[in-house]
Short mmCIF file of C-alpha atoms in Angstrom, two decimals:
data_model
loop_
_atom_site.label_atom_id
_atom_site.label_comp_id
_atom_site.label_asym_id
_atom_site.label_seq_id
_atom_site.Cartn_x
_atom_site.Cartn_y
_atom_site.Cartn_z
CA MET A 559 124.35 -97.79 -111.04
CA LYS A 560 126.83 -95.75 -109.09
CA ARG A 561 126.55 -95.39 -105.36
CA SER A 562 126.60 -91.97 -103.91
CA ASN A 563 129.29 -90.70 -101.57
CA ALA A 564 126.78 -90.68 -98.71
CA ALA A 565 126.17 -94.41 -99.13
CA LYS A 566 129.90 -95.13 -99.09
CA LYS A 567 130.39 -93.26 -95.81
CA ASN A 568 127.76 -95.38 -94.06
CA GLU A 569 129.69 -98.63 -94.73
CA SER A 570 131.29 -100.02 -91.61
CA GLY A 571 134.27 -102.35 -91.14
CA PHE A 572 137.91 -102.44 -90.09
CA THR A 573 140.69 -100.85 -92.05
CA PHE A 574 143.77 -102.83 -93.01
CA ILE A 575 145.88 -100.89 -90.50
CA GLU A 576 143.48 -101.70 -87.65
CA ILE A 577 143.68 -105.41 -88.45
CA ILE A 578 147.50 -105.31 -88.57
CA VAL A 579 147.62 -103.51 -85.19
CA VAL A 580 145.41 -106.20 -83.61
CA ILE A 581 147.60 -108.98 -85.06
CA VAL A 582 150.75 -107.32 -83.71
CA ILE A 583 149.21 -106.93 -80.24
CA ILE A 584 148.15 -110.60 -80.21
CA GLY A 585 151.68 -111.57 -81.26
CA ILE A 586 153.24 -109.56 -78.45
CA ILE A 587 150.89 -111.07 -75.86
CA ALA A 588 151.62 -114.58 -77.16
CA ALA A 589 155.38 -113.99 -77.08
CA ILE A 590 155.17 -112.92 -73.44
CA ALA A 591 152.62 -115.46 -72.19
CA VAL A 592 153.52 -118.71 -73.97
CA PRO A 593 156.98 -119.25 -72.42
CA LYS A 594 155.46 -118.87 -68.97
CA PHE A 595 153.03 -121.71 -69.59
CA VAL A 596 155.19 -124.05 -71.64
CA ASN A 597 158.49 -125.44 -70.38
CA LEU A 598 159.98 -126.54 -73.67
CA THR A 599 163.57 -126.17 -72.49
CA GLY A 600 163.08 -128.64 -69.65
CA ASP A 601 161.34 -131.11 -71.94
CA ALA A 602 164.15 -130.81 -74.49
CA LYS A 603 166.83 -131.42 -71.86
CA LYS A 604 165.00 -134.49 -70.56
CA ALA A 605 164.59 -135.87 -74.08
CA ALA A 606 168.29 -135.29 -74.79
CA ALA A 607 169.24 -137.00 -71.51
CA ASP A 608 166.97 -139.97 -72.29
CA GLY A 609 168.70 -140.28 -75.68
CA THR A 610 172.08 -140.19 -73.95
CA ILE A 611 171.00 -142.97 -71.57
CA GLY A 612 169.99 -145.07 -74.59
CA ALA A 613 173.34 -144.43 -76.29
CA ILE A 614 175.24 -145.33 -73.11
CA ASN A 615 173.30 -148.59 -72.68
CA SER A 616 173.99 -149.46 -76.32
CA ALA A 617 177.70 -148.72 -75.89
CA CYS A 618 177.81 -150.99 -72.83
CA SER A 619 176.16 -153.82 -74.75
CA ILE A 620 178.39 -153.39 -77.80
CA ALA A 621 181.56 -153.34 -75.69
CA PHE A 622 180.53 -156.47 -73.79
CA ALA A 623 179.55 -158.32 -76.98
CA LYS A 624 182.89 -157.43 -78.59
CA HIS A 625 184.83 -158.61 -75.55
CA ARG A 626 182.86 -161.88 -75.35
CA ALA A 627 183.25 -162.52 -79.08
CA SER A 628 187.01 -161.95 -78.90
CA GLY A 629 187.34 -164.25 -75.89
CA THR A 630 188.69 -161.51 -73.64
CA ASP A 631 188.31 -162.75 -70.05
CA THR A 632 190.35 -160.04 -68.36
CA ASP A 633 190.39 -156.29 -68.76
CA ASP A 634 192.65 -155.49 -71.69
CA GLY A 635 192.28 -151.76 -71.11
CA THR A 636 189.07 -151.45 -73.13
CA TRP A 637 186.54 -152.71 -70.61
CA ILE A 638 184.02 -150.18 -69.37
CA ILE A 639 185.01 -149.81 -65.74
CA ASN A 640 184.44 -146.07 -65.27
CA ALA A 641 183.08 -142.94 -66.92
CA GLU A 642 186.33 -142.25 -68.75
CA LYS A 643 186.35 -145.70 -70.43
CA LEU A 644 182.64 -145.38 -71.21
CA ALA A 645 183.31 -142.15 -73.13
CA THR A 646 185.73 -143.99 -75.44
CA TRP A 647 182.88 -146.26 -76.58
CA LEU A 648 180.66 -143.31 -77.53
CA ASP A 649 181.29 -141.90 -81.00
CA GLY A 650 182.82 -138.50 -80.30
CA GLY A 651 182.72 -139.00 -76.53
CA TYR A 652 179.99 -137.58 -74.34
CA PRO A 653 177.45 -135.25 -75.94
CA GLU A 654 177.52 -131.55 -75.11
CA GLY A 655 176.32 -130.93 -71.57
CA VAL A 656 177.28 -134.41 -70.33
CA SER A 657 180.31 -135.09 -68.15
CA GLY A 658 181.70 -138.12 -66.41
CA SER A 659 184.21 -138.86 -63.69
CA GLY A 660 184.89 -142.01 -61.73
CA THR A 661 181.73 -144.10 -61.74
CA THR A 662 179.36 -141.14 -62.18
CA VAL A 663 178.01 -139.49 -65.33
CA LYS A 664 176.09 -136.20 -65.09
CA LEU A 665 173.42 -135.78 -67.78
CA GLN A 666 172.07 -132.68 -69.56
CA ASP A 667 169.01 -132.47 -67.31
CA GLY A 668 170.96 -132.76 -64.06
CA ARG A 669 170.29 -136.44 -63.40
CA THR A 670 173.25 -138.67 -62.62
CA LEU A 671 174.12 -142.17 -63.76
CA THR A 672 176.10 -144.59 -61.64
CA ILE A 673 178.21 -147.08 -63.57
CA THR A 674 178.58 -150.69 -62.46
CA PRO A 675 181.84 -151.85 -64.08
CA GLU A 676 181.97 -154.52 -66.78
CA THR A 677 183.14 -157.99 -65.76
CA LYS A 678 183.88 -161.10 -67.79
CA ASP A 679 180.30 -162.29 -67.22
CA ASN A 680 178.31 -159.04 -67.19
CA ARG A 681 178.20 -155.91 -69.28
CA ALA A 682 178.65 -152.54 -67.61
CA LYS A 683 175.36 -151.23 -66.30
CA VAL A 684 174.11 -147.75 -65.53
CA ALA A 685 171.62 -146.83 -62.85
CA VAL A 686 169.74 -143.56 -63.22
CA GLY A 687 169.76 -141.44 -60.10
CA SER A 688 167.95 -138.28 -59.20
CA GLY A 689 168.86 -134.92 -60.61
CA SER A 690 169.00 -131.35 -59.59
#
């Protein structure tokens, strides 16, 4: 049986265009609202800085182990005594956004590290300070 034209006109529902318009509006609202509620950039910088701290601690341990294994009791120019020497123990130097000078290293998230120089009995150590 065929339905009459009158029966077809009484059907209700949304057209495809109306649904697309609603989806676009929801997308625009989400694009505006989500960044205000979620600080992904700050979280990413902190995670990158935490990774850098781990790499720096590993470099300090590796340098000290190498010096102890080779029997080096005095600084032969490779001991980690400052930020510049520390960078030589990191593959490729400091990551992007990290800088070091003297006994201070500034991380991606604004925190600073203070380096305690390596000695014949202790590896170089880093203390995490506050950031901006």
